[in-house]
Every structure is written in C-alpha cells, then in structure tokens.
Coordinates of C-alpha atoms in Angstrom, one line a residue:
Chain A
M1 CA 26.5 -80.9 156.1
V2 CA 26.0 -79.5 152.6
P3 CA 28.7 -79.5 150.6
G4 CA 29.5 -76.1 148.1
P5 CA 29.0 -75.7 145.1
L6 CA 32.9 -75.1 142.6
G7 CA 34.7 -77.6 145.4
L8 CA 33.7 -74.8 148.2
D9 CA 34.8 -75.8 152.0
P10 CA 31.2 -76.9 153.6
F11 CA 31.8 -74.7 156.6
V12 CA 32.6 -71.3 154.2
W13 CA 29.4 -72.2 151.7
L14 CA 27.4 -72.3 155.0
F15 CA 27.8 -68.9 156.0
L16 CA 27.9 -67.9 152.4
R17 CA 24.6 -69.4 151.3
L18 CA 23.1 -67.5 154.7
L19 CA 24.7 -64.1 153.4
I20 CA 23.0 -64.9 149.6
A21 CA 19.6 -65.5 150.8
V22 CA 19.6 -63.1 153.1
V23 CA 20.7 -60.8 150.4
L24 CA 18.0 -62.2 148.1
A25 CA 15.3 -61.6 150.7
L26 CA 16.2 -57.8 150.9
V27 CA 16.2 -57.2 147.5
L28 CA 13.2 -58.9 146.6
I29 CA 11.4 -56.5 149.7
L30 CA 12.8 -53.3 149.0
N31 CA 11.9 -53.8 145.3
G32 CA 8.7 -55.4 145.8
A33 CA 7.4 -52.4 148.1
L34 CA 8.8 -49.6 145.8
V35 CA 6.5 -52.0 142.8
L36 CA 3.8 -52.2 145.1
I37 CA 3.7 -48.3 146.4
Y38 CA 3.7 -47.5 142.8
L39 CA 0.9 -49.2 141.9
E40 CA -0.8 -48.5 144.8
R41 CA -0.5 -45.0 143.8
K42 CA -1.5 -46.0 139.9
I43 CA -4.7 -47.8 141.3
Q44 CA -5.8 -45.7 143.2
A45 CA -5.3 -42.6 140.8
T46 CA -6.6 -44.9 137.8
M47 CA -10.1 -45.5 140.2
Q48 CA -10.5 -41.8 141.1
D49 CA -10.4 -40.4 137.7
R50 CA -6.6 -38.9 138.1
I51 CA -3.4 -39.9 136.2
G52 CA -1.0 -40.5 139.1
P53 CA 2.6 -40.3 139.2
Y54 CA 4.4 -39.6 135.5
H55 CA 6.7 -37.3 135.9
V56 CA 10.0 -39.1 136.8
G57 CA 10.8 -41.7 134.3
P58 CA 8.5 -42.9 132.0
F59 CA 5.1 -43.3 133.4
G60 CA 6.5 -42.1 136.7
L61 CA 7.8 -45.3 136.9
L62 CA 11.2 -43.7 138.8
Q63 CA 8.7 -42.3 141.1
T64 CA 9.3 -44.3 144.3
F65 CA 12.7 -44.8 143.6
A66 CA 13.2 -40.9 144.1
D67 CA 11.0 -41.1 147.5
A68 CA 12.9 -43.7 148.2
L69 CA 16.4 -42.0 148.0
K70 CA 14.9 -38.7 149.8
L71 CA 14.1 -41.1 153.1
I72 CA 17.1 -42.3 152.6
A73 CA 19.0 -39.1 152.4
K74 CA 16.8 -37.3 155.0
E75 CA 18.0 -35.9 158.9
D76 CA 17.8 -38.3 161.4
F77 CA 15.0 -36.5 163.4
R78 CA 14.3 -37.2 166.8
A79 CA 11.2 -35.1 169.3
G80 CA 13.2 -34.3 172.3
Q81 CA 11.7 -36.7 174.9
T82 CA 10.9 -40.0 173.1
D83 CA 12.2 -42.8 174.5
T84 CA 15.9 -43.2 172.3
A85 CA 16.9 -47.0 172.7
F86 CA 12.9 -47.8 172.2
F87 CA 12.4 -45.4 169.7
I88 CA 15.4 -46.9 167.4
A89 CA 14.7 -50.3 168.5
A90 CA 10.7 -50.5 167.4
P91 CA 11.2 -50.4 163.7
A92 CA 14.2 -53.5 163.7
L93 CA 11.2 -55.3 166.1
V94 CA 8.5 -54.8 163.4
F95 CA 10.2 -55.0 160.1
S96 CA 13.0 -58.3 161.4
P97 CA 9.7 -60.7 161.6
M98 CA 8.3 -59.7 158.3
L99 CA 11.9 -60.3 156.6
A100 CA 11.9 -63.7 158.2
S101 CA 8.6 -65.0 157.1
F102 CA 10.0 -65.6 153.1
V103 CA 12.0 -67.9 154.6
V104 CA 8.9 -71.0 154.3
I105 CA 7.2 -68.9 151.2
P106 CA 7.6 -71.3 148.6
F107 CA 7.9 -69.4 145.2
A108 CA 7.8 -72.3 143.0
P109 CA 8.7 -76.2 142.9
G110 CA 12.2 -76.2 144.8
I111 CA 12.7 -72.7 145.3
V112 CA 12.1 -72.3 149.2
G113 CA 14.2 -71.1 152.1
A114 CA 13.6 -74.2 154.3
D115 CA 11.1 -76.4 154.1
L116 CA 9.8 -76.5 157.7
N117 CA 7.4 -79.2 158.5
I118 CA 5.8 -76.2 160.9
G119 CA 6.0 -73.7 158.4
L120 CA 2.6 -72.1 158.2
L121 CA 3.1 -72.1 162.5
Y122 CA 6.0 -70.3 162.1
L123 CA 4.5 -67.8 159.8
A124 CA 1.8 -67.3 162.4
T125 CA 4.6 -66.9 165.3
L126 CA 6.4 -64.0 163.2
G127 CA 3.2 -62.2 162.7
S128 CA 2.4 -62.3 166.3
M129 CA 5.7 -60.9 166.9
G130 CA 5.3 -57.6 164.6
V131 CA 3.0 -56.7 167.5
L132 CA 5.4 -56.2 170.1
G133 CA 7.1 -53.6 167.9
I134 CA 4.7 -51.5 167.2
V135 CA 3.2 -51.0 170.9
I136 CA 7.0 -50.2 172.0
A137 CA 6.7 -47.8 168.9
G138 CA 3.9 -46.2 170.3
W139 CA 5.6 -46.0 173.6
A140 CA 8.4 -44.7 172.8
S141 CA 7.4 -42.1 170.8
N142 CA 5.9 -40.2 174.4
N143 CA 3.0 -38.7 172.0
K144 CA -0.5 -39.4 173.2
Y145 CA -1.7 -40.2 169.2
S146 CA 0.8 -42.5 168.8
L147 CA 0.0 -44.1 172.4
V148 CA -3.1 -45.4 171.3
G149 CA -2.6 -46.0 167.9
G150 CA -0.1 -48.1 169.1
L151 CA -2.9 -49.5 171.4
R152 CA -5.8 -49.8 169.0
S153 CA -3.3 -51.7 166.9
A154 CA -2.3 -53.9 169.7
G155 CA -5.9 -55.1 170.4
Q156 CA -6.9 -55.2 166.5
L157 CA -4.0 -57.5 166.1
I158 CA -4.3 -59.5 168.8
S159 CA -8.2 -60.0 168.2
Y160 CA -7.9 -60.8 164.5
E161 CA -4.9 -63.6 164.9
V162 CA -7.8 -65.8 166.1
P163 CA -9.8 -66.0 163.6
G164 CA -6.8 -65.5 160.8
I165 CA -5.0 -69.0 162.6
L166 CA -8.4 -71.1 163.5
S167 CA -8.8 -70.3 159.4
L168 CA -5.4 -71.5 158.6
V169 CA -6.1 -74.5 160.9
T170 CA -9.5 -75.4 158.9
A171 CA -7.0 -75.5 155.4
V172 CA -4.2 -77.2 157.6
L173 CA -6.6 -80.0 158.7
V174 CA -8.0 -80.4 155.1
V175 CA -4.4 -80.6 153.4
G176 CA -3.0 -82.4 156.5
S177 CA 0.6 -81.1 156.4
L178 CA 1.7 -77.1 158.2
S179 CA 4.5 -77.4 155.3
M180 CA 4.2 -74.6 152.4
V181 CA 5.8 -77.2 150.3
R182 CA 3.8 -79.9 150.9
I183 CA 0.8 -77.3 150.9
A184 CA 1.6 -76.6 147.8
E185 CA 2.2 -79.8 146.4
S186 CA -1.4 -80.9 147.7
Q187 CA -2.8 -78.9 145.1
P188 CA -2.2 -80.1 141.7
G189 CA -4.7 -79.0 138.8
P190 CA -7.9 -76.9 138.6
F191 CA -9.4 -78.4 141.9
T192 CA -7.5 -76.4 144.4
N193 CA -8.5 -76.0 148.0
I194 CA -10.6 -72.6 147.7
F195 CA -13.3 -74.8 146.5
V196 CA -12.9 -76.8 149.0
I197 CA -12.7 -74.7 151.9
P198 CA -14.2 -71.2 150.0
L199 CA -15.8 -69.6 153.9
A200 CA -12.2 -70.4 154.9
F201 CA -10.6 -68.2 152.5
V202 CA -13.0 -65.3 153.0
T203 CA -12.3 -65.3 157.0
Y204 CA -9.0 -65.3 156.5
F205 CA -9.0 -62.9 154.0
I206 CA -11.2 -60.4 156.2
A207 CA -8.4 -61.1 158.7
A208 CA -5.6 -60.4 156.8
L209 CA -6.9 -57.2 155.7
A210 CA -7.0 -56.7 159.4
E211 CA -3.6 -58.2 160.4
T212 CA -1.6 -55.9 157.4
N213 CA -3.6 -52.6 158.7
R214 CA -5.2 -52.4 155.5
T215 CA -8.7 -50.2 155.1
P216 CA -11.2 -51.0 155.8
F217 CA -9.1 -52.1 159.2
D218 CA -6.4 -49.2 158.9
L219 CA -7.6 -47.5 162.2
P220 CA -4.4 -47.7 164.0
E221 CA -3.0 -45.0 161.4
A222 CA -6.7 -43.5 160.9
E223 CA -4.9 -39.9 160.1
S224 CA -8.5 -37.9 160.7
E225 CA -8.2 -39.0 164.1
L226 CA -5.1 -40.3 165.2
V227 CA -2.5 -38.1 162.4
A228 CA -0.2 -41.0 162.0
G229 CA -0.9 -43.4 164.9
Y230 CA 2.3 -44.9 166.1
L231 CA 4.0 -43.6 163.2
T232 CA 3.3 -40.1 164.1
E233 CA 6.6 -39.4 165.7
Y234 CA 8.8 -41.1 162.8
S235 CA 10.5 -39.8 160.3
G236 CA 13.1 -40.5 157.3
M237 CA 13.9 -44.0 156.5
R238 CA 12.8 -45.3 160.5
W239 CA 8.8 -44.2 158.8
G240 CA 10.3 -46.0 155.8
T241 CA 11.0 -49.2 157.4
M242 CA 8.0 -49.0 159.5
L243 CA 5.1 -48.2 157.1
A244 CA 6.1 -49.0 153.1
L245 CA 8.8 -51.8 153.8
T246 CA 6.9 -53.8 156.6
E247 CA 3.3 -52.9 155.5
Y248 CA 4.0 -53.8 151.8
G249 CA 6.1 -56.9 153.2
N250 CA 3.4 -57.9 155.5
V251 CA 0.5 -57.6 152.2
T252 CA 3.2 -59.8 150.1
I253 CA 3.3 -62.1 153.3
V254 CA -0.6 -62.7 153.6
C255 CA -1.3 -62.6 150.0
A256 CA 1.3 -65.1 149.2
I257 CA 0.1 -67.6 151.9
M258 CA -3.7 -67.2 150.4
S259 CA -2.1 -67.8 147.3
T260 CA -0.5 -71.2 148.3
L261 CA -3.1 -72.5 150.7
W262 CA -6.1 -71.8 148.6
F263 CA -5.0 -71.7 145.0
G264 CA -2.0 -73.8 145.5
G265 CA 1.0 -71.7 144.9
W266 CA 3.1 -72.3 142.3
Q267 CA 0.6 -74.7 140.5
G268 CA -0.4 -73.5 137.3
P269 CA -0.1 -75.2 133.4
G270 CA 3.2 -76.5 132.7
V271 CA 4.9 -76.4 135.5
D272 CA 6.5 -80.3 135.4
S273 CA 7.7 -79.3 132.0
G274 CA 11.3 -79.5 132.9
P275 CA 14.0 -78.4 135.3
V276 CA 14.4 -75.1 134.0
T277 CA 11.2 -74.4 132.2
G278 CA 8.8 -75.7 135.4
P279 CA 10.5 -73.6 138.0
V280 CA 10.4 -70.6 136.0
L281 CA 6.6 -71.0 135.1
G282 CA 6.1 -71.7 138.7
L283 CA 7.6 -68.6 140.1
L284 CA 5.7 -66.8 137.3
W285 CA 2.1 -68.9 138.1
F286 CA 2.9 -67.9 142.1
T287 CA 3.6 -64.0 141.5
L288 CA 0.8 -63.2 139.1
K289 CA -1.5 -65.2 141.6
T290 CA -0.1 -63.3 144.9
Y291 CA -0.1 -60.0 143.1
A292 CA -3.7 -61.0 141.8
F293 CA -4.6 -60.1 145.6
I294 CA -2.2 -57.6 146.4
L295 CA -4.3 -55.7 143.4
V296 CA -7.6 -57.0 145.5
F297 CA -6.5 -55.2 148.4
M298 CA -5.9 -51.8 146.6
W299 CA -9.1 -52.0 144.7
I300 CA -10.2 -52.4 148.5
R301 CA -8.3 -49.7 150.2
A302 CA -10.2 -47.3 146.8
T303 CA -13.3 -48.6 147.6
L304 CA -14.9 -49.2 151.2
P305 CA -15.1 -46.5 154.3
R306 CA -13.1 -46.5 157.2
L307 CA -14.8 -48.8 160.6
R308 CA -15.1 -47.3 164.0
I309 CA -13.2 -49.6 166.5
D310 CA -16.0 -50.7 168.7
Q311 CA -17.7 -52.1 164.9
L312 CA -13.7 -53.8 164.3
M313 CA -13.9 -55.5 167.9
S314 CA -17.6 -56.6 167.8
F315 CA -17.4 -58.1 164.3
C316 CA -14.7 -59.5 165.3
W317 CA -15.2 -61.4 168.3
K318 CA -19.2 -61.6 167.9
L319 CA -19.0 -62.5 164.1
L320 CA -16.0 -64.0 162.6
I321 CA -14.4 -66.0 165.7
P322 CA -17.7 -68.0 166.3
L323 CA -18.2 -68.5 162.5
T324 CA -14.7 -69.6 162.1
L325 CA -14.9 -71.7 165.3
L326 CA -17.9 -73.6 163.7
N327 CA -16.5 -74.2 160.3
L328 CA -13.2 -75.8 162.1
A329 CA -15.4 -77.9 163.8
V330 CA -17.5 -79.0 161.4
T331 CA -14.4 -79.9 158.6
A332 CA -12.8 -81.2 161.7
T333 CA -16.1 -83.7 161.8
L334 CA -16.4 -84.0 158.5
L335 CA -12.8 -85.1 158.1
I336 CA -13.3 -87.7 160.4
A337 CA -16.3 -89.3 159.2
F338 CA -15.4 -89.4 155.0
P339 CA -11.5 -90.0 155.9
E340 CA -12.0 -90.7 151.7
T341 CA -13.6 -87.9 150.4
K342 CA -13.9 -84.3 150.3
V343 CA -16.7 -83.7 149.4
P344 CA -18.7 -83.4 152.1
V345 CA -16.1 -80.8 153.8
A346 CA -17.2 -78.6 150.5
I347 CA -21.2 -78.3 150.5
A348 CA -20.6 -78.0 154.4
N349 CA -18.5 -75.1 153.9
W350 CA -20.2 -73.6 150.7
I351 CA -23.2 -73.8 153.0
L352 CA -22.1 -72.2 155.4
L353 CA -20.6 -69.4 153.2
G354 CA -24.1 -68.6 152.0
A355 CA -25.5 -68.7 155.4
F356 CA -22.5 -65.9 155.9
V357 CA -23.0 -63.6 153.0
L358 CA -27.0 -63.8 153.0
G359 CA -27.2 -63.3 157.0
L360 CA -24.8 -60.3 157.3
P361 CA -27.6 -58.2 156.1
L362 CA -30.0 -59.4 158.3
I363 CA -27.7 -59.2 161.5
Q364 CA -27.0 -55.7 160.3
Q365 CA -31.2 -55.0 160.1
R366 CA -31.3 -56.4 163.6
R367 CA -29.2 -54.2 165.2
L368 CA -29.9 -51.2 164.0
R369 CA -33.1 -51.5 164.9
R370 CA -32.2 -52.2 168.4
I371 CA -29.9 -49.5 168.0
R372 CA -33.0 -47.1 167.4
A373 CA -35.2 -48.4 170.0
R374 CA -32.8 -47.7 172.2
L375 CA -32.4 -44.1 171.1
R376 CA -36.0 -44.3 171.2
E377 CA -36.2 -45.4 174.6
R378 CA -33.8 -42.8 175.6
T379 CA -35.6 -40.0 173.7
I380 CA -39.0 -40.9 175.8
A381 CA -37.1 -41.2 179.0
A382 CA -35.4 -37.7 178.5
A383 CA -38.6 -36.0 177.4
P384 CA -40.5 -35.0 180.8
A385 CA -37.5 -33.4 182.4
S386 CA -37.0 -31.2 179.7
Chain B
M1 CA 36.6 -75.7 162.8
S2 CA 33.5 -77.4 162.3
L3 CA 29.7 -77.5 163.2
D4 CA 30.1 -79.9 166.6
L5 CA 31.7 -76.4 168.2
I6 CA 28.7 -74.6 167.1
E7 CA 26.5 -75.9 169.1
P8 CA 28.4 -75.6 172.3
I9 CA 28.8 -71.6 171.4
L10 CA 25.0 -71.2 170.4
F11 CA 24.1 -73.0 173.6
G12 CA 26.8 -70.4 175.6
L13 CA 25.4 -67.3 174.0
L14 CA 21.4 -68.5 174.8
A15 CA 22.1 -69.2 178.0
L16 CA 24.0 -66.1 178.9
A17 CA 21.2 -63.9 176.9
I18 CA 18.8 -66.0 179.3
V19 CA 20.1 -65.4 182.4
G20 CA 21.3 -61.7 181.5
A21 CA 17.8 -60.9 180.3
G22 CA 16.6 -62.5 183.6
L23 CA 18.7 -60.1 186.0
G24 CA 17.5 -57.3 183.6
V25 CA 13.7 -58.1 184.2
V26 CA 14.4 -58.1 187.6
L27 CA 17.0 -55.1 188.3
A28 CA 15.3 -52.7 185.4
G29 CA 14.4 -49.5 186.9
R30 CA 11.5 -49.1 183.9
I31 CA 8.7 -51.5 183.9
T32 CA 8.9 -51.3 180.3
T33 CA 12.3 -52.2 179.9
S34 CA 11.6 -55.3 182.1
A35 CA 8.6 -55.9 179.7
L36 CA 10.6 -55.8 176.8
L37 CA 13.7 -58.0 178.5
M38 CA 11.1 -60.6 179.4
A39 CA 10.2 -61.2 175.8
F40 CA 14.0 -60.9 174.8
T41 CA 14.5 -63.9 177.5
F42 CA 11.3 -65.9 175.6
L43 CA 13.1 -65.4 172.5
N44 CA 16.4 -67.6 173.8
M45 CA 14.5 -69.7 175.5
A46 CA 12.8 -70.4 172.4
G47 CA 16.3 -70.6 170.7
M48 CA 17.3 -73.3 173.2
F49 CA 14.1 -75.3 172.4
V50 CA 15.4 -74.8 168.7
L51 CA 19.2 -76.4 169.8
L52 CA 17.2 -79.2 171.3
G53 CA 15.2 -79.8 168.3
A54 CA 11.7 -79.4 169.3
E55 CA 10.9 -76.3 166.5
T56 CA 7.3 -76.8 167.5
I57 CA 7.8 -75.6 170.6
A58 CA 10.1 -72.8 170.0
A59 CA 7.0 -71.6 167.6
F60 CA 4.7 -72.0 170.7
Q61 CA 7.2 -70.4 173.0
I62 CA 7.0 -67.0 171.0
L63 CA 3.3 -67.4 169.4
I64 CA 2.3 -67.3 173.0
Y65 CA 4.8 -65.7 175.4
V66 CA 6.3 -63.2 172.8
G67 CA 3.3 -62.4 170.5
A68 CA 0.6 -62.6 173.2
I69 CA 1.5 -62.2 176.8
T70 CA 4.1 -59.6 176.8
V71 CA 2.3 -57.7 174.3
L72 CA -0.6 -58.1 177.2
I73 CA 1.4 -56.9 179.6
L74 CA 2.3 -54.1 178.1
Y75 CA -0.8 -53.6 177.1
G76 CA -1.7 -53.4 180.7
V77 CA 1.6 -51.5 181.7
M78 CA 0.0 -48.5 179.7
F79 CA -3.1 -48.2 181.2
T80 CA -1.7 -47.6 184.5
P81 CA -1.1 -44.5 185.2
Q82 CA 2.5 -43.3 185.3
G83 CA 3.9 -41.3 188.1
P84 CA 6.8 -42.1 190.9
R85 CA 4.5 -43.8 193.3
A86 CA 3.2 -46.1 190.8
Y87 CA 7.2 -47.6 190.0
G88 CA 7.5 -47.4 194.1
L89 CA 4.7 -50.2 194.0
F90 CA 6.3 -52.2 190.9
F91 CA 9.9 -51.9 192.3
Q92 CA 9.9 -53.2 196.1
K93 CA 13.8 -53.3 197.6
Q94 CA 13.7 -55.9 199.9
T95 CA 17.0 -57.1 198.4
T96 CA 18.1 -59.4 201.2
V97 CA 14.7 -61.2 201.2
G98 CA 14.7 -61.8 198.3
A99 CA 18.4 -62.7 198.0
V100 CA 17.3 -65.5 200.6
I101 CA 14.9 -66.7 198.5
A102 CA 16.1 -66.9 195.4
A103 CA 18.9 -69.3 197.0
L104 CA 16.4 -71.4 199.0
A105 CA 14.8 -72.0 195.3
A106 CA 17.7 -72.2 193.7
L107 CA 19.1 -75.3 195.8
P108 CA 16.7 -78.0 194.9
V109 CA 17.4 -77.1 191.0
M110 CA 20.9 -76.8 191.0
A111 CA 20.3 -80.2 192.6
V112 CA 18.6 -81.3 190.5
A113 CA 20.4 -79.6 187.7
F114 CA 24.2 -81.7 188.8
A115 CA 22.1 -84.9 189.7
F116 CA 21.3 -85.2 186.0
R117 CA 23.6 -87.4 183.7
D118 CA 21.5 -88.9 180.9
A119 CA 18.3 -88.5 179.2
G120 CA 17.4 -92.3 179.1
N121 CA 15.3 -93.1 176.2
V122 CA 14.0 -89.9 174.3
P123 CA 12.8 -91.0 171.2
P124 CA 14.3 -88.8 168.7
R125 CA 12.4 -86.1 167.2
G126 CA 10.1 -86.5 170.0
G127 CA 9.4 -82.9 169.9
D128 CA 8.2 -83.0 166.0
L129 CA 4.3 -81.4 165.9
V130 CA 3.0 -85.7 165.3
P131 CA 4.3 -87.1 168.2
L132 CA 3.8 -84.0 170.6
A133 CA -0.1 -83.9 169.0
S134 CA -0.7 -87.5 169.9
S135 CA 1.2 -87.4 173.2
I136 CA -1.5 -84.6 174.1
F137 CA -4.3 -86.3 173.3
T138 CA -3.7 -89.5 174.2
D139 CA -1.5 -90.0 177.2
F140 CA -1.6 -86.2 178.6
A141 CA -5.0 -86.1 178.1
F142 CA -6.0 -85.0 181.7
P143 CA -3.5 -82.8 182.4
F144 CA -4.0 -81.2 179.3
E145 CA -8.1 -81.2 180.1
A146 CA -7.5 -79.9 183.7
A147 CA -5.4 -77.0 182.5
S148 CA -7.9 -76.1 180.1
V149 CA -10.5 -76.0 182.9
L150 CA -8.2 -74.3 184.9
L151 CA -7.8 -71.5 182.0
L152 CA -11.5 -71.4 181.5
A153 CA -12.0 -70.6 185.4
A154 CA -10.0 -67.7 185.3
M155 CA -11.0 -66.3 182.0
I156 CA -14.6 -66.3 183.8
G157 CA -13.2 -64.8 186.8
A158 CA -11.3 -62.3 185.0
I159 CA -15.0 -61.2 183.8
V160 CA -16.7 -61.5 186.7
L161 CA -13.9 -59.1 188.3
V162 CA -14.1 -56.6 185.5
K163 CA -18.0 -56.3 184.7
R164 CA -19.6 -53.5 186.1
E165 CA -22.4 -54.0 188.6

C-alpha cells in the first residue's frame, strides 16, 4: 500500500488519489475537446479562405466555451418513442471507455496513470468497447437514419479494428513489450520506430482515421445521406458528450498512441536534464507530437471527400488486412532470423511501403478497367432488348 | 478498515452482478435488453479475472466478448424483422423443463465447487502475458491449433451458407 503525502492515512490516500486522477482526466478531456473544436474550426476556415470564429474573446478563443455552456444549459429533450434507458445509457457507454483509456498513456517520464504491462492491449480493448454504445445509441433512437448510422459504424469499427490491432502488434514485436511506458523508453534519440516500421505506421494511421470516424471514413455520420447518423436524435449535453467529448477524446488517444509507438512519445532533447525540467520538457514534446497528428487529421478532413460504404469495406478487407498480415509475418520472421538487429525489418518494411504506395494506382486502374468492362457487357447485352 | 476487506466485498459485488445480470439475460422480455445485460455479465467476469490477478485474460474477455461478440449479436438482432412473432420464437416459455435442466446442470458444478479446497501449486502471476503465451504455444499447442481449425471450419461453413447460388 502506498503511504500518502503529509502523513495521510494510506487508505484515505487510495481513494483521494483515484479522485484526483479522475478529476484531472475529466479536466484534460473537457478542455482538450474545447481547444480541439476551436482548432478544427480555425484550421478549416483558414484552408477554405474564411476567418472562422472571431467574435467571442480574443481571436474567437472563447467561442467553444460559449458553445459548451449553451449545450449544458439546453433542455433535456427526447423524441417520444425512444427507448429511454438505452437512450440515456448510450452516451455513457461511449464516453467511459474513452475516459479510461487515458490511464495508460505516458505523458512524460514518470507521469502516467498506471504502468500496466498490458497497456496497449488495454487500449485496444477499450477502443473496441465504444462500438457497443454506438450501436445501442442507433437502436434506442427509434429512427431509421440512426439505426443505419449505428450499424454502419459497428461494421466499420469492427472491420478497421483488425488492421489497426495487427499494425500495433507489429510495433509490439519490434519493441518487445506491451507496456506504453516501456515502448516510449525503448526509443531514445532520433532513431524511433517510424524508421523501422513505417508501413505499420501508415496502416495504423488509416485504421485510426476509420476508428475515430474521421473523414474520409466518417460514413456513420454522413450528413448528406444519414442526417447525423446515430447522433440524429441526440441534443444538448448528451450530443455534446457523444460527439464533441468522445470523438475528440478518441482522436487524442489514437494520436497519443501513434506518437508513443512510432515517434518515441515524450522522448526529445533534454528529457533527462533533471527531476523537474525533464518531465516538463517530456510533456511538451509529447503534446507537440500528439497535436501534430491531430492537425494532420484536421488537414485531411478539410481536403479529402468521403468514401462510399462498399469502397470502405473492400479497401479494408481486400487490401489493408492482407497487407498488415503480410507485414506482421515478414516482421516476425525477420525478428526471429536476426534477433540482434532491426535493419532487415526496416529494409523489408520500407520496400513493402513503397510497394503499397506505388501499387495503389495500379490496383485502382485494374479495378476501374474491370468495372468499365462489366458496364460495357451489360449495355451490349441490354441493346437487342431495347 | 484495510485493503484485505476490499477484496471479499468486490468479489461479492461482482458475483451478485454476474448472477443477477445472467438471470436478467434469461428472464428479460426483450432481446436488446438481454444482449446488453450479457455484455454487462462479461464485463463483471473480466472484473473477476482482474481480482484473480489475470489482467491479460480480463482484457481479452472484454476485447472478444464485449467488443466483438455482443456487437455482432446486436447487429444480428437489428437485421431480424421486429414483431410479436419474432419474440415468440426467441422467448419460449417452457419454465418447468428449463428449471429441471438447469438444476441437473447445476448439480455437478456445485459438487465440484464445494469439493474445491486448495488451488495447489499455481505459479504466481500465471495469467500474465509471457507465461500465458508460452503455455499456449508449448504445453497447449495442440488444443490451441485444434480450436483454430474449428473456427476456420465454422467460418468457411458460414460463408458457404450465406453465399448466393
């Protein structure tokens, strides 16, 4: 049992510590979501040659705070035929796994909620739990758009979990540990995992975009087809919890995973300079790396159009999963064949990445040619009848 | 008050939740409620594994049962046509037969449970990742492979069943 500071009873400290940790995580998520929404709006505005929010506060900084206050103050409104218990439970079911994920993320040397030796498995587990809440939300709304949105989301999340977890496993094989702290510690200096397994990073990045429902994979909430997907019937703070807090929280988590696994997490110049400056600098590097990925996510949202559901599924099952499986097999074989050096793994990974990037246009060309041939056959077959 | 007391309390709460939610799965009149309660049961089972010091198994329990199987069941439920007929098929009211079968199945389980005295030589932290992985791939390699072949056969069977023509 850990004795508390200032002569506190260890039993009291146990609960007090829990309380402090939960409050800190909540504050982090709430403020993080506000900052991220502001950034999203500003960045999209800049890319689309607009100004974005600028009325409330300096540079419009307080706009999202005002929006959040409005959401909290809104009337608790529900459509008549919703499934009350499930409707209320769904936002909590989506939010709580996301909140619990922050436990294992190493923010700086020594600053981590719990150094679980199965940290990455724990994150994958919680990531898969959110699907349940989304399906329940779609079901409980008693609305066909919500239902279709929830089902699409479940299909998409379950499909893209496979390449996501396979890419994570590849990184775990290279590092040799599932603990997030050990993974961050194993990449000192400039030679981080991104140079060793770039293909796993690219596949995880794609899977992460899909798992957080970001463009170009934001089909569950495709507003032109499905109103707002599983969020259609939600309003007020329930909508705020589901969309703003959970979506941006999940984006933060996948970006933190990417920066920890492939870019060394808190590693950077000056992290072992002292007991105070080390963690502060580590926190700075970690935040910078994570937010860099978040900015890329926002950039993609402002740039790419949305995929169709069949394109989404066939890309995942026909291309991404075979590729990640091949990558996993090659990495595992090379790691067993050459246990002392990571150079063969790196060479194989870079070659596979090149094949992936250069092969995509070829595959696309072949697909288009096949579709056109089929169309031509159909028109020829239909011609005599008309 | 100390930590020694917390473990039995947690065990009691988890056991109550498992039995209660399990009963709810069987007795609830709606298929979605049953599915959600089943997820709750699996979560509490994972809590039991954590209490036993097997966090890895707990994580896999949630990953597979809550994150995948329950969602697939809900997926299936949502594609089934809703109506009084469907519920009639799902919930058969054969209480007496069910109670007798449940009692017959419970008897050997209870006999084993009450005969249990000591765990014997269980290595500490046996549920950790490394001992778990090495025992799967050395001592239990054959059952593991047999299970994967079974799953493969089931998957191929499912594909053949749903394939048109």
